[in-house]
Tab-separated table of C-alpha atoms in Angstrom:
chain	number	residue	atom	x	y	z
A	1	UNK	CA	79.202	-5.503	-175.277
A	2	UNK	CA	77.090	-7.285	-177.869
A	3	UNK	CA	75.250	-10.563	-177.959
A	4	UNK	CA	75.948	-12.760	-180.998
A	5	UNK	CA	73.083	-15.102	-181.651
A	6	UNK	CA	74.104	-17.919	-184.010
A	7	UNK	CA	71.781	-19.108	-186.735
A	8	UNK	CA	71.494	-22.826	-186.208
A	9	UNK	CA	71.833	-25.480	-188.896
A	10	UNK	CA	68.113	-26.172	-188.490
A	11	UNK	CA	67.299	-22.569	-189.323
A	12	UNK	CA	69.656	-22.252	-192.299
A	13	UNK	CA	69.986	-25.592	-193.990
A	14	UNK	CA	73.217	-26.417	-195.797
A	15	UNK	CA	74.770	-23.023	-195.094
A	16	UNK	CA	77.711	-22.028	-192.890
A	17	UNK	CA	76.901	-20.883	-189.365
A	18	UNK	CA	76.222	-17.139	-189.321
A	19	UNK	CA	75.390	-14.579	-186.656
A	20	UNK	CA	72.942	-11.739	-186.264
A	21	UNK	CA	74.545	-9.219	-183.911
A	22	UNK	CA	72.193	-7.629	-181.391
A	23	UNK	CA	72.867	-5.479	-178.329
A	24	UNK	CA	71.715	-7.070	-175.060
A	25	UNK	CA	68.203	-6.340	-173.872
A	26	UNK	CA	69.468	-3.883	-171.258
A	27	UNK	CA	71.051	-1.672	-173.907
A	28	UNK	CA	68.848	0.923	-175.662
A	29	UNK	CA	68.842	0.132	-179.363
A	30	UNK	CA	67.965	3.597	-180.610
A	31	UNK	CA	71.446	5.042	-180.339
A	32	UNK	CA	73.949	6.414	-182.808
A	33	UNK	CA	75.137	2.848	-183.315
A	34	UNK	CA	71.845	1.972	-185.010
A	35	UNK	CA	71.646	3.885	-188.305
A	36	UNK	CA	68.421	5.407	-189.615
A	37	UNK	CA	67.865	4.777	-193.323
A	38	UNK	CA	65.203	5.448	-195.917
A	39	UNK	CA	66.074	2.080	-197.442
A	40	UNK	CA	68.794	-0.156	-196.003
A	41	UNK	CA	72.197	1.263	-196.883
A	42	UNK	CA	70.744	4.421	-198.430
A	43	UNK	CA	70.828	7.654	-196.437
A	44	UNK	CA	69.623	9.902	-199.275
A	45	UNK	CA	65.975	10.776	-199.860
A	46	UNK	CA	64.042	8.867	-202.479
A	47	UNK	CA	64.489	10.420	-205.898
A	48	UNK	CA	60.743	10.404	-206.541
A	49	UNK	CA	57.896	11.057	-204.087
A	50	UNK	CA	56.435	7.548	-204.449
A	51	UNK	CA	54.604	6.174	-201.438
A	52	UNK	CA	55.644	2.556	-202.061
A	53	UNK	CA	58.896	0.752	-202.850
A	54	UNK	CA	58.923	-2.953	-203.729
A	55	UNK	CA	61.831	-5.350	-204.132
A	56	UNK	CA	62.638	-9.034	-203.771
A	57	UNK	CA	64.478	-10.221	-200.674
A	58	UNK	CA	67.480	-11.194	-202.777
A	59	UNK	CA	67.722	-7.800	-204.510
A	60	UNK	CA	69.302	-6.126	-201.497
A	61	UNK	CA	70.343	-8.924	-199.132
A	62	UNK	CA	72.506	-10.619	-201.783
A	63	UNK	CA	74.567	-7.418	-201.962
A	64	UNK	CA	75.211	-7.596	-198.203
A	65	UNK	CA	76.104	-11.300	-197.942
A	66	UNK	CA	72.485	-12.088	-196.977
A	67	UNK	CA	72.675	-10.075	-193.748
A	68	UNK	CA	70.753	-6.860	-193.178
A	69	UNK	CA	72.307	-5.400	-190.051
A	70	UNK	CA	70.386	-3.624	-187.323
A	71	UNK	CA	68.903	-0.337	-188.514
A	72	UNK	CA	65.774	1.806	-188.334
A	73	UNK	CA	63.479	3.669	-190.700
A	74	UNK	CA	61.963	7.050	-189.961
A	75	UNK	CA	58.626	7.726	-191.632
A	76	UNK	CA	58.458	4.272	-193.234
A	77	UNK	CA	56.661	1.000	-192.501
A	78	UNK	CA	57.845	-2.294	-193.975
A	79	UNK	CA	56.272	-5.641	-194.754
A	80	UNK	CA	58.555	-8.600	-195.446
A	81	UNK	CA	57.026	-11.807	-196.798
A	82	UNK	CA	59.294	-14.858	-196.652
A	83	UNK	CA	57.880	-17.127	-199.356
A	84	UNK	CA	60.707	-19.657	-199.400
A	85	UNK	CA	63.873	-20.511	-197.492
A	86	UNK	CA	64.592	-19.551	-193.900
A	87	UNK	CA	65.738	-16.487	-191.999
A	88	UNK	CA	66.279	-15.024	-188.559
A	89	UNK	CA	64.896	-11.601	-187.669
A	90	UNK	CA	65.711	-9.221	-184.822
A	91	UNK	CA	62.825	-6.945	-183.795
A	92	UNK	CA	63.857	-4.478	-181.128
A	93	UNK	CA	65.406	-6.758	-178.478
A	94	UNK	CA	63.691	-9.975	-179.605
A	95	UNK	CA	64.992	-12.529	-182.101
A	96	UNK	CA	62.789	-14.944	-184.028
A	97	UNK	CA	63.359	-17.743	-186.512
A	98	UNK	CA	61.372	-17.344	-189.708
A	99	UNK	CA	59.938	-20.082	-191.898
A	100	UNK	CA	58.248	-19.945	-195.319
A	101	UNK	CA	54.903	-18.181	-195.054
A	102	UNK	CA	55.886	-15.710	-192.345
A	103	UNK	CA	54.994	-12.043	-192.845
A	104	UNK	CA	56.872	-9.486	-190.728
A	105	UNK	CA	55.393	-6.067	-189.979
A	106	UNK	CA	58.080	-3.494	-189.119
A	107	UNK	CA	56.752	-0.093	-187.930
A	108	UNK	CA	58.784	3.075	-188.171
A	109	UNK	CA	61.729	3.382	-185.782
A	110	UNK	CA	61.640	-0.319	-184.874
A	111	UNK	CA	65.246	-1.520	-184.616
A	112	UNK	CA	65.403	-4.545	-186.905
A	113	UNK	CA	67.800	-6.755	-188.818
A	114	UNK	CA	67.701	-9.972	-190.846
A	115	UNK	CA	69.933	-12.914	-191.592
A	116	UNK	CA	68.691	-14.840	-194.644
A	117	UNK	CA	69.605	-18.239	-195.968
A	118	UNK	CA	70.959	-17.899	-199.532
A	119	UNK	CA	67.863	-19.715	-200.775
A	120	UNK	CA	65.502	-17.165	-199.205
A	121	UNK	CA	62.758	-15.931	-201.508
A	122	UNK	CA	60.077	-13.368	-200.981
A	123	UNK	CA	59.093	-9.734	-201.052
A	124	UNK	CA	59.968	-6.547	-199.176
A	125	UNK	CA	57.427	-3.719	-199.365
A	126	UNK	CA	58.360	-0.307	-197.947
A	127	UNK	CA	55.560	2.231	-197.491
A	128	UNK	CA	55.626	5.895	-196.582
A	129	UNK	CA	53.893	6.563	-193.281
A	130	UNK	CA	51.154	8.768	-194.824
A	131	UNK	CA	50.037	5.904	-197.078
A	132	UNK	CA	49.853	3.447	-194.179
A	133	UNK	CA	47.943	6.007	-192.135
A	134	UNK	CA	45.415	6.355	-194.969
A	135	UNK	CA	45.054	2.610	-195.471
A	136	UNK	CA	44.449	1.972	-191.783
A	137	UNK	CA	42.051	4.888	-191.400
A	138	UNK	CA	39.817	3.472	-194.146
A	139	UNK	CA	39.664	0.234	-192.166
A	140	UNK	CA	38.730	2.065	-188.994
A	141	UNK	CA	42.001	0.890	-187.471
A	142	UNK	CA	44.106	2.629	-184.853
A	143	UNK	CA	46.648	5.249	-185.811
A	144	UNK	CA	49.551	3.798	-187.767
A	145	UNK	CA	51.810	5.312	-185.115
A	146	UNK	CA	50.572	2.608	-182.725
A	147	UNK	CA	51.697	-0.294	-184.932
A	148	UNK	CA	53.973	-2.741	-183.184
A	149	UNK	CA	56.392	-5.211	-184.753
A	150	UNK	CA	54.736	-8.558	-185.399
A	151	UNK	CA	55.280	-11.819	-187.281
A	152	UNK	CA	52.202	-13.386	-188.849
A	153	UNK	CA	51.987	-16.939	-190.233
A	154	UNK	CA	50.519	-17.183	-193.723
A	155	UNK	CA	49.115	-20.480	-195.004
A	156	UNK	CA	49.693	-20.363	-198.765
A	157	UNK	CA	46.746	-22.673	-199.431
A	158	UNK	CA	44.294	-20.955	-197.107
A	159	UNK	CA	45.611	-17.430	-197.680
A	160	UNK	CA	46.366	-17.780	-201.391
A	161	UNK	CA	44.973	-14.308	-202.131
A	162	UNK	CA	47.526	-12.693	-199.815
A	163	UNK	CA	50.381	-14.639	-201.418
A	164	UNK	CA	49.132	-13.493	-204.835
A	165	UNK	CA	48.744	-9.903	-203.619
A	166	UNK	CA	52.466	-9.667	-202.826
A	167	UNK	CA	53.367	-11.049	-206.262
A	168	UNK	CA	50.940	-8.750	-208.083
A	169	UNK	CA	52.149	-5.773	-206.048
A	170	UNK	CA	55.728	-6.415	-207.142
A	171	UNK	CA	54.696	-6.796	-210.774
A	172	UNK	CA	52.665	-3.582	-210.747
A	173	UNK	CA	55.513	-1.693	-209.106
A	174	UNK	CA	57.937	-2.730	-211.829
A	175	UNK	CA	55.455	-1.900	-214.599
A	176	UNK	CA	53.834	1.203	-215.980
A	177	UNK	CA	50.224	0.166	-216.551
A	178	UNK	CA	47.261	2.509	-216.339
A	179	UNK	CA	46.060	3.225	-212.767
A	180	UNK	CA	49.196	1.598	-211.370
A	181	UNK	CA	49.102	3.466	-208.046
A	182	UNK	CA	45.409	2.780	-207.462
A	183	UNK	CA	45.847	-0.961	-207.951
A	184	UNK	CA	48.931	-1.040	-205.740
A	185	UNK	CA	47.070	0.702	-202.932
A	186	UNK	CA	44.162	-1.736	-203.324
A	187	UNK	CA	46.524	-4.699	-203.051
A	188	UNK	CA	48.154	-3.192	-199.968
A	189	UNK	CA	44.768	-2.622	-198.398
A	190	UNK	CA	43.924	-6.281	-198.990
A	191	UNK	CA	47.124	-7.281	-197.205
A	192	UNK	CA	46.341	-5.013	-194.257
A	193	UNK	CA	42.809	-6.437	-194.071
A	194	UNK	CA	44.369	-9.884	-193.788
A	195	UNK	CA	46.713	-8.638	-191.061
A	196	UNK	CA	43.804	-7.073	-189.149
A	197	UNK	CA	42.046	-10.453	-189.115
A	198	UNK	CA	44.922	-12.230	-187.433
A	199	UNK	CA	44.310	-12.840	-183.751
A	200	UNK	CA	46.858	-12.592	-180.987
A	201	UNK	CA	46.936	-16.390	-180.757
A	202	UNK	CA	48.135	-16.659	-184.357
A	203	UNK	CA	51.087	-14.319	-183.874
A	204	UNK	CA	54.522	-15.882	-183.811
A	205	UNK	CA	56.285	-13.117	-181.900
A	206	UNK	CA	55.680	-9.742	-180.371
A	207	UNK	CA	58.143	-7.163	-179.115
A	208	UNK	CA	57.976	-6.017	-175.537
A	209	UNK	CA	55.855	-2.899	-174.809
A	210	UNK	CA	57.386	0.275	-176.188
A	211	UNK	CA	59.023	2.634	-173.760
A	212	UNK	CA	57.384	5.958	-173.091
A	213	UNK	CA	59.828	8.022	-175.129
A	214	UNK	CA	59.240	5.962	-178.243
A	215	UNK	CA	55.482	6.187	-177.743
A	216	UNK	CA	55.711	9.978	-177.524
A	217	UNK	CA	57.730	9.987	-180.741
A	218	UNK	CA	55.140	7.856	-182.492
A	219	UNK	CA	52.352	10.114	-181.287
A	220	UNK	CA	54.274	13.017	-182.769
A	221	UNK	CA	54.416	11.221	-186.122
A	222	UNK	CA	50.674	10.617	-186.082
A	223	UNK	CA	50.008	14.269	-185.213
A	224	UNK	CA	52.247	15.435	-188.051
A	225	UNK	CA	50.099	13.431	-190.479
A	226	UNK	CA	46.974	15.206	-189.309
A	227	UNK	CA	48.274	18.754	-188.921
A	228	UNK	CA	51.346	19.347	-191.123
A	229	UNK	CA	49.376	21.603	-193.480
A	230	UNK	CA	47.916	23.690	-190.658
A	231	UNK	CA	51.078	25.519	-189.659
A	232	UNK	CA	51.285	24.023	-186.160
A	233	UNK	CA	54.263	25.095	-184.094
A	234	UNK	CA	56.468	22.624	-182.241
A	235	UNK	CA	54.903	23.904	-179.031
A	236	UNK	CA	51.437	22.942	-180.292
A	237	UNK	CA	52.571	19.422	-181.160
A	238	UNK	CA	54.212	19.037	-177.769
A	239	UNK	CA	51.120	20.318	-175.963
A	240	UNK	CA	48.911	17.821	-177.830
A	241	UNK	CA	51.206	14.989	-176.690
A	242	UNK	CA	51.407	16.307	-173.147
A	243	UNK	CA	55.125	17.079	-173.011
A	244	UNK	CA	57.290	20.177	-173.380
A	245	UNK	CA	58.681	21.387	-176.694
A	246	UNK	CA	62.202	20.994	-175.334
A	247	UNK	CA	61.565	17.336	-174.464
A	248	UNK	CA	59.986	16.703	-177.869
A	249	UNK	CA	63.073	18.095	-179.573
A	250	UNK	CA	65.262	15.958	-177.343
A	251	UNK	CA	63.319	12.826	-178.315
A	252	UNK	CA	63.517	13.649	-182.016
A	253	UNK	CA	67.264	14.181	-181.868
A	254	UNK	CA	67.628	10.968	-179.887
A	255	UNK	CA	65.660	8.863	-182.364
A	256	UNK	CA	66.539	10.378	-185.743
A	257	UNK	CA	69.160	13.036	-185.108
A	258	UNK	CA	66.922	15.888	-186.266
A	259	UNK	CA	64.783	18.544	-184.635
A	260	UNK	CA	61.006	18.276	-184.375
A	261	UNK	CA	60.593	21.183	-186.787
A	262	UNK	CA	62.815	19.455	-189.352
A	263	UNK	CA	60.521	16.410	-189.314
A	264	UNK	CA	57.453	18.581	-189.874
A	265	UNK	CA	59.227	20.294	-192.763
A	266	UNK	CA	60.113	16.920	-194.307
A	267	UNK	CA	56.435	15.956	-194.330
A	268	UNK	CA	55.469	19.254	-195.949
A	269	UNK	CA	58.121	18.735	-198.614
A	270	UNK	CA	56.865	15.213	-199.339
A	271	UNK	CA	53.319	16.526	-199.810
A	272	UNK	CA	54.588	19.348	-202.016
A	273	UNK	CA	56.546	16.934	-204.221
A	274	UNK	CA	53.521	14.712	-204.735
A	275	UNK	CA	51.275	17.652	-205.581
A	276	UNK	CA	53.828	18.987	-208.057
A	277	UNK	CA	54.316	15.619	-209.747
A	278	UNK	CA	50.882	14.027	-209.681
A	279	UNK	CA	48.519	17.017	-209.959
A	280	UNK	CA	48.173	19.986	-212.266
A	281	UNK	CA	47.904	22.480	-209.410
A	282	UNK	CA	49.939	25.631	-209.877
A	283	UNK	CA	52.775	26.367	-207.492
A	284	UNK	CA	50.613	29.021	-205.826
A	285	UNK	CA	47.742	26.608	-205.257
A	286	UNK	CA	50.137	24.002	-203.850
A	287	UNK	CA	51.546	26.561	-201.439
A	288	UNK	CA	48.103	27.584	-200.193
A	289	UNK	CA	47.036	23.929	-199.806
A	290	UNK	CA	50.041	23.351	-197.549
A	291	UNK	CA	49.254	26.285	-195.293
A	292	UNK	CA	51.536	28.942	-196.793
A	293	UNK	CA	50.102	32.420	-197.230
A	294	UNK	CA	52.881	33.639	-199.543
A	295	UNK	CA	53.756	31.565	-202.650
A	296	UNK	CA	57.109	33.342	-202.889
A	297	UNK	CA	58.013	32.216	-199.378
A	298	UNK	CA	56.917	28.671	-200.243
A	299	UNK	CA	59.231	28.725	-203.261
A	300	UNK	CA	62.170	29.776	-201.088
A	301	UNK	CA	61.243	27.142	-198.477
A	302	UNK	CA	61.051	24.404	-201.110
A	303	UNK	CA	64.328	25.383	-202.767
A	304	UNK	CA	66.119	25.494	-199.417
A	305	UNK	CA	65.102	21.901	-198.711
A	306	UNK	CA	65.194	20.338	-202.186
A	307	UNK	CA	67.865	22.388	-203.911
A	308	UNK	CA	65.698	23.494	-206.828
A	309	UNK	CA	62.571	25.587	-207.205
A	310	UNK	CA	59.122	23.925	-207.302
A	311	UNK	CA	58.872	24.678	-211.022
A	312	UNK	CA	62.277	23.137	-211.762
A	313	UNK	CA	61.449	20.098	-209.629
A	314	UNK	CA	58.189	19.552	-211.531
A	315	UNK	CA	60.033	19.716	-214.841
A	316	UNK	CA	62.712	17.273	-213.682
A	317	UNK	CA	60.190	14.857	-212.222
A	318	UNK	CA	58.044	14.961	-215.351
A	319	UNK	CA	61.070	14.091	-217.480
A	320	UNK	CA	61.957	11.183	-215.157
A	321	UNK	CA	58.408	9.827	-215.311
A	322	UNK	CA	58.390	10.039	-219.091
A	323	UNK	CA	61.673	8.114	-219.261
A	324	UNK	CA	60.230	5.470	-216.938
A	325	UNK	CA	57.162	5.138	-219.111
A	326	UNK	CA	54.776	6.321	-216.444
């Protein structure tokens, strides 16, 4: 049984009545009915190991009749800035109306969906969990695994720098200027500084407290960020959380349909891709940096997960970057 929540005429002016379909509050959202994507509608891995993806709201929502159905992201955090128009957002089992100036923070594995008015304008920024973890750690903030879904009101006149940061971030992402990544990370850090300054009284909506299983899963993600290059076993991760390895595997399969070890391996592969693309380290040095004692074994490990050897991947990625002008 599902609960259809209509978007009122006040929320979506001059548009037909539409619905955002959400399961009732008593139904767990993290089930096989809620797909896990890298980006909405895309189950494949990103072609390049970039830490940020930027797009306009219309870029993707227009393709889906302005409705982004309930889904989740593993290993990704999203910011959505509604600059114009209206929308309705579902965050876990809560639904909120959005107005121009609202910024939505969507942590990994938060079940979320959107229904936009056709005149909706704004930005969607998707960040890999390691980048968010780094940005928050430099601010002395809590682990990114403890982020909760929030909606923040932005006053364009008072917070003009934040509005500009989203626009500049999108422009840098689409360009190929010198030090592109550094500037993008600086802009993102400015946005997170603004978010950190918002008080609880200024928040439009907040999801109910996370259940214990989800909190364990988030702790696991934070531990992966700190220890993926140290060769930790699943048992060590589970012990650090305070649960059994069997229960940790059960949680991982429940949330993302993969084993705990598979998630650790995905993080290692992401780090390997970035080192191969953005540094001049040899394959052997990359393997040692990621905790491997045998470069030959690392090569087999990488090829098993990516489909090509580290050397071939570096050559392919270099060619793609050259074609993109980066």
